[in-house]
CSV table of C-alpha atoms and ligand atoms in Angstrom, one decimal:
chain,number,residue,atom,x,y,z
A,1,MET,CA,-14.9,19.5,26.9
A,2,LEU,CA,-11.6,18.8,25.9
A,3,ASN,CA,-10.2,17.6,29.3
A,4,LYS,CA,-13.5,15.3,30.2
A,5,GLU,CA,-12.4,12.1,30.0
A,6,LEU,CA,-14.5,10.0,27.4
A,7,GLU,CA,-16.3,7.6,28.4
A,8,VAL,CA,-16.9,4.9,25.6
A,9,THR,CA,-19.2,1.8,25.4
A,10,LEU,CA,-18.2,-1.1,23.8
A,11,ASN,CA,-20.7,-3.1,21.7
A,12,LYS,CA,-19.2,-6.2,20.1
A,13,VAL,CA,-20.5,-7.8,17.2
A,14,GLU,CA,-22.0,-11.3,18.0
A,15,ASN,CA,-19.4,-14.0,16.6
A,16,SER,CA,-22.1,-15.7,14.3
A,17,ARG,CA,-22.4,-12.2,12.7
A,18,ARG,CA,-18.9,-11.3,12.0
A,19,LYS,CA,-18.0,-11.0,8.3
A,20,GLU,CA,-16.0,-13.3,6.1
A,21,LYS,CA,-12.4,-11.9,5.4
A,22,PRO,CA,-11.7,-11.0,1.7
A,23,ASP,CA,-9.1,-12.6,-0.4
A,24,GLN,CA,-6.0,-10.9,1.2
A,25,ASN,CA,-4.3,-10.7,-2.4
A,26,ASN,CA,-6.9,-9.2,-3.9
A,27,LEU,CA,-7.9,-6.3,-1.6
A,28,GLY,CA,-8.1,-3.1,-3.8
A,29,PHE,CA,-8.5,-0.2,-1.9
A,30,GLY,CA,-11.3,0.7,0.3
A,31,THR,CA,-14.0,-1.6,-0.8
A,32,HIS,CA,-14.2,-4.0,2.7
A,33,PHE,CA,-14.8,-2.8,5.8
A,34,THR,CA,-14.2,-4.4,9.2
A,35,ASP,CA,-16.7,-5.5,11.7
A,36,HIS,CA,-16.7,-2.7,14.1
A,37,MET,CA,-16.5,1.2,14.1
A,38,PHE,CA,-16.3,3.9,16.4
A,39,SER,CA,-18.5,6.9,16.6
A,40,MET,CA,-19.3,9.8,18.9
A,41,ARG,CA,-21.7,12.9,19.0
A,42,TRP,CA,-21.0,16.4,20.0
A,43,ASN,CA,-22.9,19.4,20.8
A,44,ARG,CA,-22.4,22.2,22.6
A,45,GLU,CA,-24.3,21.3,25.7
A,46,LYS,CA,-22.5,18.1,26.5
A,47,GLY,CA,-19.4,18.1,24.0
A,48,TRP,CA,-18.2,14.8,22.9
A,49,HIS,CA,-20.6,12.2,24.1
A,50,ASN,CA,-22.3,9.1,23.2
A,51,ALA,CA,-19.0,7.6,22.3
A,52,GLU,CA,-18.9,3.8,21.2
A,53,ILE,CA,-17.0,1.0,19.6
A,54,CYS,CA,-20.1,-0.5,17.9
A,55,PRO,CA,-20.9,-3.3,14.7
A,56,TYR,CA,-20.0,-1.3,11.3
A,57,GLY,CA,-23.2,-0.4,10.0
A,58,ASP,CA,-25.6,2.6,9.0
A,59,PHE,CA,-26.1,5.6,10.5
A,60,THR,CA,-29.5,7.4,10.6
A,61,ILE,CA,-29.1,10.9,9.5
A,62,ASP,CA,-31.6,13.5,9.0
A,63,PRO,CA,-31.7,14.9,5.3
A,64,ALA,CA,-31.3,18.5,6.4
A,65,ALA,CA,-28.0,17.8,7.9
A,66,MET,CA,-25.6,20.5,7.0
A,67,VAL,CA,-22.9,18.2,5.7
A,68,PHE,CA,-25.5,17.4,2.8
A,69,HIS,CA,-26.0,21.2,2.0
A,70,TYR,CA,-22.7,22.9,2.7
A,71,GLY,CA,-20.1,20.0,2.9
A,72,GLN,CA,-18.7,20.9,6.4
A,73,GLU,CA,-16.8,17.7,6.7
A,74,ILE,CA,-12.9,16.6,7.5
A,75,PHE,CA,-11.4,13.2,7.5
A,76,GLU,CA,-7.9,11.6,7.7
A,77,GLY,CA,-6.2,8.7,6.4
A,78,LEU,CA,-3.7,6.3,8.4
A,79,LYS,CA,-2.7,2.5,8.6
A,80,ALA,CA,-2.3,-0.4,11.2
A,81,TYR,CA,0.6,-2.6,10.2
A,82,ARG,CA,1.2,-6.1,11.3
A,83,GLY,CA,4.5,-6.4,12.6
A,84,ALA,CA,6.4,-9.3,13.9
A,85,GLY,CA,4.6,-11.8,16.0
A,86,ASN,CA,1.2,-10.6,14.8
A,87,GLN,CA,2.0,-7.1,16.7
A,88,PRO,CA,-0.3,-4.4,15.4
A,89,LEU,CA,1.7,-1.1,14.6
A,90,LEU,CA,0.3,2.2,13.9
A,91,PHE,CA,2.6,4.8,12.0
A,92,ARG,CA,2.7,8.5,13.6
A,93,PRO,CA,-1.5,8.6,14.7
A,94,GLU,CA,-0.6,11.3,16.9
A,95,ASP,CA,0.1,13.4,13.6
A,96,ASN,CA,-3.1,12.3,11.9
A,97,LEU,CA,-5.4,13.3,14.9
A,98,LYS,CA,-3.6,16.6,14.9
A,99,ARG,CA,-4.0,17.3,11.3
A,100,LEU,CA,-7.6,16.5,12.0
A,101,ASN,CA,-7.8,19.0,14.5
A,102,ASP,CA,-5.9,21.2,12.3
A,103,SER,CA,-8.8,20.7,9.6
A,104,ALA,CA,-11.4,21.2,12.1
A,105,LEU,CA,-10.4,24.8,12.9
A,106,ARG,CA,-10.4,25.9,9.3
A,107,LEU,CA,-13.6,24.3,8.8
A,108,CYS,CA,-15.4,25.6,12.1
A,109,MET,CA,-15.5,22.4,13.7
A,110,PRO,CA,-15.2,21.1,17.2
A,111,ARG,CA,-11.5,19.6,17.8
A,112,ILE,CA,-11.5,16.1,19.3
A,113,PRO,CA,-9.5,15.2,22.5
A,114,THR,CA,-6.4,13.4,20.6
A,115,GLY,CA,-5.2,11.6,23.5
A,116,GLU,CA,-8.5,10.1,24.3
A,117,ILE,CA,-9.1,9.4,20.7
A,118,LEU,CA,-5.7,7.5,20.2
A,119,LYS,CA,-6.8,5.2,22.9
A,120,VAL,CA,-9.9,4.6,21.4
A,121,LEU,CA,-8.1,3.9,18.1
A,122,LYS,CA,-5.6,1.5,19.8
A,123,ALA,CA,-8.7,-0.6,21.3
A,124,LEU,CA,-10.4,-0.4,18.0
A,125,VAL,CA,-7.4,-1.8,15.9
A,126,TYR,CA,-6.8,-4.6,19.0
A,127,LEU,CA,-10.5,-5.6,18.6
A,128,GLU,CA,-10.0,-6.1,14.8
A,129,ARG,CA,-6.5,-7.3,14.8
A,130,ASP,CA,-7.4,-10.2,12.7
A,131,TRP,CA,-8.4,-7.7,9.9
A,132,ILE,CA,-4.9,-6.4,9.5
A,133,PRO,CA,-3.7,-8.4,6.5
A,134,GLU,CA,-0.7,-10.6,6.4
A,135,ALA,CA,0.0,-10.2,2.5
A,136,GLU,CA,3.2,-8.2,1.6
A,137,GLY,CA,2.5,-4.5,1.2
A,138,ALA,CA,-1.6,-4.8,2.4
A,139,THR,CA,-2.5,-3.0,5.6
A,140,LEU,CA,-5.4,-2.0,7.5
A,141,TYR,CA,-6.3,1.6,6.2
A,142,ILE,CA,-8.1,3.3,9.1
A,143,ARG,CA,-10.8,6.5,8.1
A,144,PRO,CA,-11.6,8.8,11.1
A,145,THR,CA,-14.1,11.3,9.8
A,146,MET,CA,-16.3,14.2,11.2
A,147,ILE,CA,-19.2,15.5,9.6
A,148,ALA,CA,-22.0,18.3,10.4
A,149,THR,CA,-25.4,16.7,11.5
A,150,GLU,CA,-27.3,19.7,12.7
A,151,PRO,CA,-30.4,19.6,10.5
A,152,ALA,CA,-30.4,23.3,9.4
A,153,LEU,CA,-30.3,24.9,6.0
A,154,GLY,CA,-29.3,28.6,7.0
A,155,LEU,CA,-25.4,28.7,6.4
A,156,ARG,CA,-23.6,29.1,9.4
A,157,PRO,CA,-21.4,26.2,11.6
A,158,SER,CA,-23.3,23.4,12.4
A,159,GLU,CA,-24.1,23.1,16.2
A,160,GLU,CA,-24.0,19.1,15.8
A,161,TYR,CA,-21.3,16.9,14.9
A,162,LEU,CA,-20.8,13.1,14.4
A,163,PHE,CA,-17.1,11.6,14.3
A,164,PHE,CA,-16.4,8.4,13.4
A,165,ILE,CA,-13.5,5.7,12.5
A,166,ILE,CA,-14.1,3.1,9.9
A,167,MET,CA,-11.4,0.4,9.0
A,168,SER,CA,-10.7,-1.4,5.7
A,169,PRO,CA,-7.9,-3.9,4.5
A,170,VAL,CA,-6.3,-2.7,1.6
A,171,GLY,CA,-3.7,-3.5,-1.0
A,172,ALA,CA,-1.8,-1.0,-3.1
A,173,TYR,CA,-4.0,2.1,-3.9
A,174,TYR,CA,-2.9,2.0,-7.8
A,175,ALA,CA,-3.5,-0.5,-10.0
A,176,GLU,CA,0.0,-0.4,-10.9
A,177,GLY,CA,1.3,-0.8,-7.7
A,178,PHE,CA,4.7,0.3,-6.8
A,179,ASN,CA,5.2,0.3,-10.6
A,180,PRO,CA,5.4,4.0,-12.3
A,181,VAL,CA,2.2,5.9,-12.9
A,182,ARG,CA,1.5,8.0,-15.9
A,183,ILE,CA,0.1,11.7,-14.6
A,184,HIS,CA,-1.5,14.5,-16.7
A,185,VAL,CA,-0.8,18.0,-15.6
A,186,GLU,CA,-3.9,19.8,-15.1
A,187,ASN,CA,-4.0,23.1,-17.0
A,188,THR,CA,-7.8,23.6,-17.4
A,189,TYR,CA,-8.8,23.2,-13.7
A,190,VAL,CA,-7.3,24.3,-10.3
A,191,ARG,CA,-7.6,22.6,-6.8
A,192,ALA,CA,-6.8,25.3,-4.2
A,193,VAL,CA,-5.7,29.1,-3.4
A,194,ARG,CA,-3.7,30.6,-0.7
A,195,GLY,CA,-6.8,31.5,1.8
A,196,GLY,CA,-9.0,28.8,0.6
A,197,VAL,CA,-8.9,25.0,2.3
A,198,GLY,CA,-6.1,23.4,0.1
A,199,GLU,CA,-4.5,22.3,3.2
A,200,ALA,CA,-7.1,21.2,5.2
A,201,LYS,CA,-8.3,17.4,4.8
A,202,THR,CA,-11.8,17.8,3.8
A,203,GLY,CA,-14.0,16.4,1.1
A,204,GLY,CA,-14.7,19.3,-1.0
A,205,ASN,CA,-11.0,19.4,-2.2
A,206,TYR,CA,-11.8,16.0,-3.5
A,207,ALA,CA,-14.9,16.6,-5.0
A,208,ALA,CA,-13.7,19.7,-6.6
A,209,SER,CA,-10.8,17.3,-7.9
A,210,VAL,CA,-12.7,14.5,-9.7
A,211,ARG,CA,-13.5,16.2,-12.8
A,212,ALA,CA,-10.1,16.7,-13.7
A,213,LEU,CA,-9.2,13.2,-12.7
A,214,VAL,CA,-11.9,11.6,-14.7
A,215,GLU,CA,-10.6,13.6,-18.2
A,216,ALA,CA,-7.2,12.7,-17.2
A,217,GLN,CA,-8.1,8.9,-16.8
A,218,GLU,CA,-10.2,9.5,-20.1
A,219,LYS,CA,-6.8,10.1,-21.9
A,220,GLY,CA,-5.1,7.3,-20.7
A,221,TYR,CA,-3.5,8.9,-17.2
A,222,THR,CA,-4.0,7.3,-13.6
A,223,GLN,CA,-3.7,10.6,-12.0
A,224,VAL,CA,-3.6,14.5,-12.3
A,225,LEU,CA,-0.7,16.7,-11.0
A,226,TRP,CA,-1.7,20.3,-9.6
A,227,LEU,CA,-0.6,23.9,-10.5
A,228,ASP,CA,-1.0,26.8,-8.7
A,229,ALA,CA,-4.0,28.6,-9.4
A,230,ILE,CA,-2.9,32.0,-9.8
A,231,GLU,CA,-0.2,31.7,-12.5
A,232,ARG,CA,-0.6,28.1,-13.4
A,233,LYS,CA,2.8,27.6,-13.2
A,234,TYR,CA,4.1,26.2,-10.1
A,235,ILE,CA,3.2,22.6,-9.3
A,236,GLU,CA,1.3,21.7,-6.1
A,237,GLU,CA,0.8,18.2,-5.5
A,238,VAL,CA,-1.0,15.2,-7.2
A,239,GLY,CA,-4.7,14.2,-6.6
A,240,THR,CA,-3.9,11.9,-4.0
A,241,SER,CA,-0.6,12.8,-2.6
A,242,ASN,CA,2.5,15.0,-2.4
A,243,ILE,CA,5.1,15.0,-4.9
A,244,PHE,CA,9.0,15.3,-5.0
A,245,PHE,CA,11.3,15.7,-7.6
A,246,VAL,CA,14.9,14.5,-8.1
A,247,ILE,CA,16.6,17.4,-10.4
A,248,GLY,CA,20.7,16.7,-10.2
A,249,ASP,CA,21.4,15.7,-6.5
A,250,GLU,CA,18.9,17.8,-5.4
A,251,ILE,CA,15.5,16.3,-3.8
A,252,ILE,CA,13.0,19.0,-4.0
A,253,THR,CA,9.2,19.3,-3.2
A,254,PRO,CA,7.2,22.0,-3.0
A,255,PRO,CA,6.6,24.0,0.1
A,256,LEU,CA,3.8,23.9,2.4
A,257,GLY,CA,2.3,27.4,1.6
A,258,GLY,CA,-1.4,27.1,2.6
A,259,THR,CA,-2.5,25.3,-0.5
A,260,ILE,CA,-1.1,22.0,-0.3
A,261,LEU,CA,-1.8,18.9,2.2
A,262,PRO,CA,0.8,18.9,5.0
A,263,GLY,CA,1.6,15.1,4.2
A,264,ILE,CA,2.6,13.1,7.2
A,265,THR,CA,4.5,10.8,4.4
A,266,ARG,CA,5.9,13.8,2.8
A,267,ASP,CA,7.5,14.8,6.4
A,268,SER,CA,8.7,11.1,6.7
A,269,VAL,CA,10.5,11.1,3.4
A,270,LEU,CA,12.0,14.5,4.2
A,271,THR,CA,13.6,13.4,7.4
A,272,LEU,CA,14.6,10.1,5.8
A,273,ALA,CA,16.2,11.8,2.8
A,274,ARG,CA,18.1,14.5,5.3
A,275,ASP,CA,18.9,11.7,7.2
A,276,LEU,CA,20.4,9.5,4.8
A,277,GLY,CA,22.5,12.7,3.6
A,278,HIS,CA,20.9,14.1,0.7
A,279,LYS,CA,20.2,17.6,-0.2
A,280,THR,CA,16.7,18.0,0.4
A,281,THR,CA,14.9,21.4,-0.4
A,282,GLU,CA,11.3,22.8,-0.1
A,283,ARG,CA,11.0,25.3,-2.5
A,284,PRO,CA,8.6,26.3,-5.5
A,285,VAL,CA,9.1,24.3,-8.5
A,286,SER,CA,7.8,25.2,-11.9
A,287,ILE,CA,6.5,23.1,-14.6
A,288,ASP,CA,9.2,24.9,-16.8
A,289,GLU,CA,11.9,24.1,-14.6
A,290,VAL,CA,10.8,20.2,-14.8
A,291,ILE,CA,10.6,20.5,-18.5
A,292,GLU,CA,13.9,21.9,-18.9
A,293,ALA,CA,15.6,19.5,-16.6
A,294,ALA,CA,13.9,16.6,-18.7
A,295,ASP,CA,15.5,18.3,-21.7
A,296,ASN,CA,18.9,18.5,-20.6
A,297,GLY,CA,18.9,15.3,-18.7
A,298,GLU,CA,19.2,16.5,-15.2
A,299,LEU,CA,15.8,15.4,-14.3
A,300,LYS,CA,16.4,11.6,-12.7
A,301,GLU,CA,12.9,10.8,-10.8
A,302,ILE,CA,9.7,12.0,-10.0
A,303,PHE,CA,7.6,10.2,-7.3
A,304,SER,CA,4.6,11.0,-5.2
A,305,THR,CA,4.2,10.2,-1.3
A,306,GLY,CA,0.9,9.6,0.7
A,307,THR,CA,-0.5,7.5,3.3
A,308,ALA,CA,-2.7,5.5,0.5
A,309,ALA,CA,-0.3,6.1,-2.3
A,310,VAL,CA,2.9,5.1,0.0
A,311,ILE,CA,5.8,6.1,-2.4
A,312,SER,CA,4.4,6.2,-6.0
A,313,PRO,CA,7.1,6.5,-8.9
A,314,ILE,CA,5.8,8.7,-11.8
A,315,GLY,CA,6.9,7.3,-15.2
A,316,GLU,CA,5.5,9.8,-17.2
A,317,LEU,CA,4.1,13.5,-17.2
A,318,CYS,CA,1.8,14.8,-19.8
A,319,TYR,CA,1.8,18.8,-19.9
A,320,ASN,CA,-0.1,20.6,-22.8
A,321,ASP,CA,0.3,16.9,-25.0
A,322,LYS,CA,3.7,16.8,-24.4
A,323,ALA,CA,4.9,13.7,-22.8
A,324,ILE,CA,7.8,13.8,-20.3
A,325,VAL,CA,9.4,10.4,-19.9
A,326,ILE,CA,11.0,10.1,-16.7
A,327,ASN,CA,13.9,7.4,-16.2
A,328,ASN,CA,13.0,5.6,-19.3
A,329,GLY,CA,9.6,5.1,-17.4
A,330,LYS,CA,10.8,3.0,-14.3
A,331,SER,CA,11.0,3.1,-10.7
A,332,GLY,CA,14.2,5.1,-9.5
A,333,GLU,CA,16.6,4.5,-7.2
A,334,LEU,CA,15.7,7.0,-4.7
A,335,ALA,CA,11.9,6.4,-4.9
A,336,THR,CA,12.9,2.4,-4.5
A,337,LEU,CA,15.3,3.4,-1.4
A,338,PHE,CA,12.3,5.7,0.4
A,339,PHE,CA,9.5,3.1,-0.6
A,340,ASN,CA,11.8,0.1,1.3
A,341,GLU,CA,13.2,2.4,4.2
A,342,LEU,CA,9.4,3.7,4.9
A,343,GLN,CA,8.0,0.2,4.9
A,344,ASP,CA,10.7,-1.6,6.9
A,345,LEU,CA,10.0,1.4,9.5
A,346,GLN,CA,6.3,0.8,9.2
A,347,TRP,CA,6.1,-2.3,9.8
A,348,GLY,CA,8.8,-2.7,12.5
A,349,ARG,CA,11.6,-4.0,10.6
A,350,LYS,CA,14.1,-1.3,11.4
A,351,GLU,CA,15.2,0.7,14.8
A,352,ASP,CA,12.1,3.2,15.3
A,353,LYS,CA,14.8,5.8,15.8
A,354,TYR,CA,12.3,8.7,15.1
A,355,ASN,CA,9.5,7.6,17.6
A,356,TRP,CA,7.2,7.0,14.9
A,357,LEU,CA,5.4,3.6,15.7
A,358,VAL,CA,2.8,3.0,18.1
A,359,ARG,CA,2.4,-0.6,19.4
A,360,VAL,CA,-1.1,-1.8,20.0
A,361,GLY,CA,-2.1,-4.1,22.7
B,401,LIG,C1,-4.7,8.9,2.0
B,401,LIG,O1,-3.6,8.8,1.2
B,401,LIG,O2,-5.1,8.5,3.3
B,401,LIG,C2,-6.0,9.9,1.5
B,401,LIG,O3,-6.7,10.1,2.1
B,401,LIG,C3,-6.0,10.1,0.0
B,401,LIG,C4,-6.9,9.4,-0.6
B,401,LIG,C5,-7.5,10.0,-2.2
B,401,LIG,C6,-7.2,8.4,-0.5
């Protein structure tokens, strides 16, 4: 079915029913949705079918749909940017679609035809181009999602799926914007073990994380930093993003060992850092090493990277009730450099020498 050309129907919203655009300078994250969405269905007999760009709206789903009971769900997050001359731009969309298929494999779900879906995505973004915010740093966040829809309660892979793409104009993910956030190092709960689903982008990983998030927020922290599930020693990732440390002259990030999300922003920062001549290493980093580096003045910066979070400097870590203040709680030089470099690339203000941009329209 992957080779069959996808037939996509276009069913536009009447002009009189278009939504009012939200205040660009007060978008928040993921609370407003555009006029249209894309959806298609899968079953064994027809493969992907009923593909349509249609008005944004509710689905009718059987209460026995397997996603509601066993959580067979995967998703992605990417953004559209308003480039010069109002040109809509997508950043590394093929990588998101490929990662969706990697998640699909792990969750026993059907793969999507990435070439066809990229075409659909471009058509959808073009149709909704007026929704791409103009305000500095604001973007159109895109959420491709797949859920198991077969009504059945026996535990096995679903035989029916729904794939959809919704889009939301967003500002900064954190209320702090690019200002440093305070992070709680989680030492009660764990996120993933090797062999589990930690590297898949599946809702269950996020559902399992919210208890820790709520407890961290109750203590005044914005997010949690996960440690490995076996030794509770090695750093994994932040609740929403990957993490980088600048210790001495080395930029370090934990390796992709099956338990953390293979972030596209993580990969972009590694590429940029190497190209700019920085020493970058993907290796295990223990919380003890971070504390020791902080104590002896070698810890220069910590920042996290993700599609939603972009580059988010970390001003404080709290581990076992001990606060570690990083760079006097200020945004560091390298976090600022990568934030600017990345945004210049994403908005097409810099030569696209890595071929990361896809122009729409
Ligand atoms: C993203 O960065 O795109 C994510 O999916 C993280 C989510 C917590 C917003």
